[in-house]
mmCIF file of C-alpha atoms in Angstrom:
data_model
loop_
_atom_site.group_PDB
_atom_site.id
_atom_site.type_symbol
_atom_site.label_atom_id
_atom_site.label_comp_id
_atom_site.label_asym_id
_atom_site.label_seq_id
_atom_site.Cartn_x
_atom_site.Cartn_y
_atom_site.Cartn_z
ATOM 1 C CA GLY A 293 1.676 13.846 10.935
ATOM 2 C CA ILE A 294 1.920 10.339 11.782
ATOM 3 C CA GLN A 295 5.174 8.533 12.295
ATOM 4 C CA VAL A 296 5.162 4.937 11.037
ATOM 5 C CA GLU A 297 8.894 2.930 12.000
ATOM 6 C CA GLN A 298 9.247 -0.430 11.550
ATOM 7 C CA SER A 299 11.587 -2.804 12.731
ATOM 8 C CA PRO A 300 14.363 -4.484 12.203
ATOM 9 C CA PRO A 301 14.258 -3.206 8.168
ATOM 10 C CA ASP A 302 16.593 -6.105 6.761
ATOM 11 C CA LEU A 303 15.805 -9.894 8.184
ATOM 12 C CA ILE A 304 17.633 -13.187 7.179
ATOM 13 C CA LEU A 305 16.062 -16.455 8.056
ATOM 14 C CA GLN A 306 16.104 -20.154 7.734
ATOM 15 C CA GLU A 307 13.810 -22.152 7.138
ATOM 16 C CA GLY A 308 11.818 -23.065 9.530
ATOM 17 C CA ALA A 309 12.752 -20.303 11.810
ATOM 18 C CA ASN A 310 10.450 -17.980 13.506
ATOM 19 C CA SER A 311 10.328 -14.253 13.594
ATOM 20 C CA THR A 312 8.774 -11.324 14.565
ATOM 21 C CA LEU A 313 8.373 -7.922 13.174
ATOM 22 C CA ARG A 314 7.495 -4.570 14.773
ATOM 23 C CA CYS A 315 5.471 -1.525 13.684
ATOM 24 C CA ASN A 316 5.734 1.597 15.830
ATOM 25 C CA PHE A 317 3.376 4.695 15.608
ATOM 26 C CA SER A 318 3.353 8.269 16.790
ATOM 27 C CA ASP A 319 -0.165 8.641 17.498
ATOM 28 C CA SER A 320 -3.604 6.913 17.778
ATOM 29 C CA VAL A 321 -5.067 4.936 14.662
ATOM 30 C CA ASN A 322 -8.275 3.679 13.539
ATOM 31 C CA ASN A 323 -6.900 1.394 10.734
ATOM 32 C CA LEU A 324 -3.838 -0.146 10.981
ATOM 33 C CA GLN A 325 -3.078 -3.281 7.927
ATOM 34 C CA TRP A 326 -0.093 -5.265 7.537
ATOM 35 C CA PHE A 327 0.741 -6.294 3.729
ATOM 36 C CA HIS A 328 3.846 -8.431 2.515
ATOM 37 C CA GLN A 329 4.951 -6.914 -1.384
ATOM 38 C CA ASN A 330 6.432 -10.073 -3.084
ATOM 39 C CA PRO A 331 9.342 -9.984 -4.960
ATOM 40 C CA TRP A 332 7.764 -9.664 -7.897
ATOM 41 C CA GLY A 333 6.180 -6.410 -6.481
ATOM 42 C CA GLN A 334 2.630 -8.060 -5.913
ATOM 43 C CA LEU A 335 1.090 -6.310 -2.347
ATOM 44 C CA ILE A 336 -0.476 -8.889 -0.460
ATOM 45 C CA ASN A 337 -3.033 -8.017 2.335
ATOM 46 C CA LEU A 338 -2.413 -10.175 5.550
ATOM 47 C CA PHE A 339 -4.391 -8.302 8.171
ATOM 48 C CA TYR A 340 -6.474 -5.781 9.470
ATOM 49 C CA ILE A 341 -5.988 -4.965 12.748
ATOM 50 C CA PRO A 342 -6.355 -1.795 14.448
ATOM 51 C CA SER A 343 -6.168 -3.564 17.245
ATOM 52 C CA GLY A 344 -6.175 -7.065 19.346
ATOM 53 C CA THR A 345 -4.838 -10.475 17.910
ATOM 54 C CA LYS A 346 -5.767 -12.287 14.875
ATOM 55 C CA GLN A 347 -4.049 -15.528 13.253
ATOM 56 C CA ASN A 348 -3.930 -17.170 9.283
ATOM 57 C CA GLY A 349 -2.046 -19.927 9.221
ATOM 58 C CA ARG A 350 1.815 -19.474 9.977
ATOM 59 C CA LEU A 351 0.419 -15.277 10.378
ATOM 60 C CA SER A 352 -0.168 -14.032 13.370
ATOM 61 C CA ALA A 353 -0.685 -10.279 14.424
ATOM 62 C CA THR A 354 -0.861 -8.526 17.494
ATOM 63 C CA THR A 355 -1.726 -4.731 17.921
ATOM 64 C CA VAL A 356 -1.425 -2.778 21.269
ATOM 65 C CA ALA A 357 -3.433 0.265 19.812
ATOM 66 C CA THR A 358 -2.819 1.911 23.996
ATOM 67 C CA GLU A 359 0.886 1.556 23.621
ATOM 68 C CA ARG A 360 0.713 2.528 19.991
ATOM 69 C CA TYR A 361 2.672 -0.340 17.999
ATOM 70 C CA SER A 362 1.959 -3.344 16.744
ATOM 71 C CA LEU A 363 3.811 -7.092 15.985
ATOM 72 C CA LEU A 364 4.059 -9.377 13.178
ATOM 73 C CA TYR A 365 4.107 -12.923 14.075
ATOM 74 C CA ILE A 366 5.366 -15.361 11.546
ATOM 75 C CA SER A 367 6.209 -19.164 12.719
ATOM 76 C CA SER A 368 8.078 -22.326 10.487
ATOM 77 C CA SER A 369 9.151 -19.593 7.451
ATOM 78 C CA GLN A 370 9.115 -20.576 4.091
ATOM 79 C CA THR A 371 10.850 -19.815 1.209
ATOM 80 C CA THR A 372 7.598 -18.043 -0.335
ATOM 81 C CA ASP A 373 7.850 -15.984 3.152
ATOM 82 C CA SER A 374 10.751 -13.360 1.285
ATOM 83 C CA GLY A 375 9.554 -10.325 0.321
ATOM 84 C CA VAL A 376 8.764 -7.106 2.324
ATOM 85 C CA TYR A 377 6.413 -6.326 4.268
ATOM 86 C CA PHE A 378 5.422 -3.281 5.033
ATOM 87 C CA CYS A 379 2.595 -1.780 7.978
ATOM 88 C CA ALA A 380 0.299 0.986 7.121
ATOM 89 C CA VAL A 381 -1.679 3.306 9.560
ATOM 90 C CA ASP A 382 -4.706 5.392 9.049
ATOM 91 C CA HIS A 383 -4.904 8.274 11.622
ATOM 92 C CA ASN A 384 -8.240 9.372 11.348
ATOM 93 C CA GLN A 385 -7.428 10.780 7.738
ATOM 94 C CA GLY A 386 -10.195 9.296 6.244
ATOM 95 C CA GLY A 387 -8.840 6.081 5.031
ATOM 96 C CA LYS A 388 -5.859 7.621 3.617
ATOM 97 C CA LEU A 389 -2.378 4.688 4.632
ATOM 98 C CA ILE A 390 0.658 6.029 5.954
ATOM 99 C CA PHE A 391 3.193 3.606 5.091
ATOM 100 C CA GLY A 392 5.801 2.536 6.893
ATOM 101 C CA GLN A 393 9.462 2.490 5.672
ATOM 102 C CA GLY A 394 9.251 -1.895 5.202
ATOM 103 C CA THR A 395 10.994 -4.552 6.584
ATOM 104 C CA GLU A 396 12.899 -7.016 3.592
ATOM 105 C CA LEU A 397 12.792 -10.378 4.522
ATOM 106 C CA SER A 398 14.767 -12.864 2.721
ATOM 107 C CA VAL A 399 13.893 -17.004 3.886
ATOM 108 C CA LYS A 400 16.977 -19.012 3.091
ATOM 109 C CA PRO A 401 16.678 -22.798 2.046
ATOM 110 C CA ASN B 3 -14.108 -11.070 -9.358
ATOM 111 C CA ALA B 4 -11.416 -9.542 -10.443
ATOM 112 C CA GLY B 5 -10.518 -7.026 -7.856
ATOM 113 C CA VAL B 6 -8.581 -3.729 -8.619
ATOM 114 C CA THR B 7 -7.227 -3.738 -12.249
ATOM 115 C CA GLN B 8 -5.282 -1.066 -13.395
ATOM 116 C CA THR B 9 -3.920 -0.421 -16.975
ATOM 117 C CA PRO B 10 -1.144 -0.325 -18.868
ATOM 118 C CA LYS B 11 1.457 -2.468 -16.760
ATOM 119 C CA PHE B 12 4.087 -0.945 -17.877
ATOM 120 C CA ARG B 13 4.950 2.090 -19.754
ATOM 121 C CA VAL B 14 7.453 3.980 -21.103
ATOM 122 C CA LEU B 15 7.589 7.889 -21.663
ATOM 123 C CA LYS B 16 10.048 10.674 -22.868
ATOM 124 C CA THR B 17 10.222 14.081 -20.445
ATOM 125 C CA GLY B 18 6.829 16.491 -21.495
ATOM 126 C CA GLN B 19 4.431 13.799 -22.716
ATOM 127 C CA SER B 20 1.256 12.802 -21.347
ATOM 128 C CA MET B 21 -0.262 9.843 -20.319
ATOM 129 C CA THR B 22 -3.288 8.722 -18.319
ATOM 130 C CA LEU B 23 -3.088 5.673 -15.845
ATOM 131 C CA LEU B 24 -6.810 3.389 -15.475
ATOM 132 C CA CYS B 25 -7.358 2.024 -11.750
ATOM 133 C CA ALA B 26 -10.865 -0.335 -11.998
ATOM 134 C CA GLN B 27 -12.376 -2.314 -9.023
ATOM 135 C CA ASP B 28 -15.961 -3.884 -8.988
ATOM 136 C CA MET B 29 -16.443 -4.624 -5.488
ATOM 137 C CA ASN B 30 -18.737 -1.364 -5.203
ATOM 138 C CA HIS B 31 -16.060 0.453 -2.836
ATOM 139 C CA GLU B 32 -16.818 4.192 -1.891
ATOM 140 C CA TYR B 33 -12.940 5.124 -1.541
ATOM 141 C CA MET B 34 -10.244 4.470 -4.403
ATOM 142 C CA TYR B 35 -6.598 5.953 -3.950
ATOM 143 C CA TRP B 36 -3.668 6.598 -6.116
ATOM 144 C CA TYR B 37 -0.100 6.202 -4.312
ATOM 145 C CA ARG B 38 3.493 5.733 -5.891
ATOM 146 C CA GLN B 39 5.761 3.750 -4.745
ATOM 147 C CA ASP B 40 9.930 4.461 -5.112
ATOM 148 C CA PRO B 41 12.685 2.319 -4.808
ATOM 149 C CA GLY B 42 13.510 1.148 -0.905
ATOM 150 C CA MET B 43 10.591 2.954 0.145
ATOM 151 C CA GLY B 44 6.744 2.998 1.666
ATOM 152 C CA LEU B 45 3.745 4.298 -1.093
ATOM 153 C CA ARG B 46 3.035 7.568 -0.516
ATOM 154 C CA LEU B 47 -0.540 8.904 -1.703
ATOM 155 C CA ILE B 48 -0.992 11.098 -3.955
ATOM 156 C CA HIS B 49 -4.816 11.201 -5.037
ATOM 157 C CA TYR B 50 -7.896 9.802 -3.539
ATOM 158 C CA SER B 51 -11.344 9.566 -3.692
ATOM 159 C CA VAL B 52 -14.466 9.608 -1.673
ATOM 160 C CA GLY B 53 -16.864 8.946 -3.943
ATOM 161 C CA GLU B 54 -17.813 9.255 -7.311
ATOM 162 C CA GLY B 55 -17.597 13.060 -8.508
ATOM 163 C CA THR B 56 -14.889 13.465 -6.092
ATOM 164 C CA THR B 57 -11.412 14.273 -5.394
ATOM 165 C CA ALA B 58 -9.023 15.357 -2.496
ATOM 166 C CA LYS B 59 -4.972 15.765 -2.377
ATOM 167 C CA GLY B 60 -2.448 13.334 -0.775
ATOM 168 C CA GLU B 61 1.041 13.634 0.326
ATOM 169 C CA VAL B 62 2.421 14.127 -2.900
ATOM 170 C CA PRO B 63 0.027 15.400 -5.234
ATOM 171 C CA ASP B 64 2.141 18.029 -7.939
ATOM 172 C CA GLY B 65 2.099 17.125 -11.387
ATOM 173 C CA TYR B 66 -0.373 14.707 -11.285
ATOM 174 C CA ASN B 67 -4.493 14.525 -11.479
ATOM 175 C CA VAL B 68 -7.540 12.986 -11.618
ATOM 176 C CA SER B 69 -10.732 11.788 -11.843
ATOM 177 C CA ARG B 70 -13.882 9.798 -10.526
ATOM 178 C CA LEU B 71 -16.656 10.170 -13.099
ATOM 179 C CA LYS B 72 -17.870 6.455 -12.631
ATOM 180 C CA LYS B 73 -17.868 4.370 -9.539
ATOM 181 C CA GLN B 74 -15.811 1.919 -10.351
ATOM 182 C CA ASN B 75 -12.990 3.934 -12.109
ATOM 183 C CA PHE B 76 -9.952 6.131 -10.494
ATOM 184 C CA LEU B 77 -7.793 8.179 -13.104
ATOM 185 C CA LEU B 78 -4.692 9.421 -13.064
ATOM 186 C CA GLY B 79 -3.434 11.538 -14.722
ATOM 187 C CA LEU B 80 0.497 12.926 -15.955
ATOM 188 C CA GLU B 81 -0.301 16.043 -17.851
ATOM 189 C CA SER B 82 3.836 16.603 -18.692
ATOM 190 C CA ALA B 83 6.177 13.420 -17.192
ATOM 191 C CA ALA B 84 9.026 13.990 -15.785
ATOM 192 C CA PRO B 85 11.931 11.893 -14.801
ATOM 193 C CA SER B 86 11.694 12.552 -10.912
ATOM 194 C CA GLN B 87 7.732 10.902 -11.507
ATOM 195 C CA THR B 88 9.440 7.045 -12.626
ATOM 196 C CA SER B 89 8.320 5.336 -10.105
ATOM 197 C CA VAL B 90 5.379 2.519 -9.229
ATOM 198 C CA TYR B 91 1.711 3.650 -8.908
ATOM 199 C CA PHE B 92 -0.711 1.114 -6.945
ATOM 200 C CA CYS B 93 -4.101 1.723 -7.143
ATOM 201 C CA ALA B 94 -6.230 0.753 -3.788
ATOM 202 C CA SER B 95 -10.175 0.816 -2.897
ATOM 203 C CA SER B 96 -11.684 0.078 -0.032
ATOM 204 C CA TYR B 97 -15.472 0.040 1.521
ATOM 205 C CA GLY B 98 -15.133 3.515 3.479
ATOM 206 C CA PHE B 99 -14.263 6.067 5.371
ATOM 207 C CA GLY B 100 -11.277 5.052 7.357
ATOM 208 C CA SER B 101 -12.704 1.321 8.348
ATOM 209 C CA GLY B 102 -11.592 -2.016 6.424
ATOM 210 C CA THR B 103 -8.556 -3.327 4.530
ATOM 211 C CA GLN B 104 -7.481 -1.408 1.693
ATOM 212 C CA TYR B 105 -7.417 -3.205 -1.851
ATOM 213 C CA PHE B 106 -4.674 -2.802 -4.355
ATOM 214 C CA GLY B 107 -4.126 -3.393 -7.621
ATOM 215 C CA PRO B 108 -0.941 -4.844 -9.531
ATOM 216 C CA GLY B 109 0.472 -1.830 -9.966
ATOM 217 C CA THR B 110 2.017 0.178 -12.975
ATOM 218 C CA ARG B 111 5.629 0.359 -13.542
ATOM 219 C CA LEU B 112 6.316 3.722 -15.669
ATOM 220 C CA LEU B 113 9.634 5.424 -17.289
ATOM 221 C CA VAL B 114 9.934 8.724 -17.734
ATOM 222 C CA LEU B 115 13.090 9.542 -19.970
#
């Protein structure tokens, strides 16, 4: 089946710093989503982005489907950005998402 | 508009007991999903449904059963709970085949002793 790899596995930032999270996938996809899981366990949709670029405030994402990767950019990080960021893809499997292992982000004040 | 809700939020079971987790969505979505999340891992799909009256197996279906009698509800059952089923369970829903965002519920923490 399709493999989803996220890097880095862990990241510690000082408040105000920028970061880039990467998601590589091993086959074509028709759905790619980025989620933020906050420290209370809640999964929050960030982007639905099977291709192209989107921006939402301090966050933006780019997926290059032909090269099988997606990037999540966080600018001017805040302590509330802490948590785990997951990339999940659907490889033409009827909506079934395959999740990466996540990147655990800790933003220090 | 409550989105996706899950009941209960937390439950402790003894090995061999049974229970049902309820997922409800008010967005008129066709597709619904049950995932489990184990410590330090991403979510894995247990079962899913592409419409009322239909269910299908995901990655890790063993030990679970599901039913979708009404479009807005998706039930996950554990007939005989095992410690290996200790996990956080998430329900999700989406409009349809391979398109659009999946929306997740708040999760149910299950501890099997």
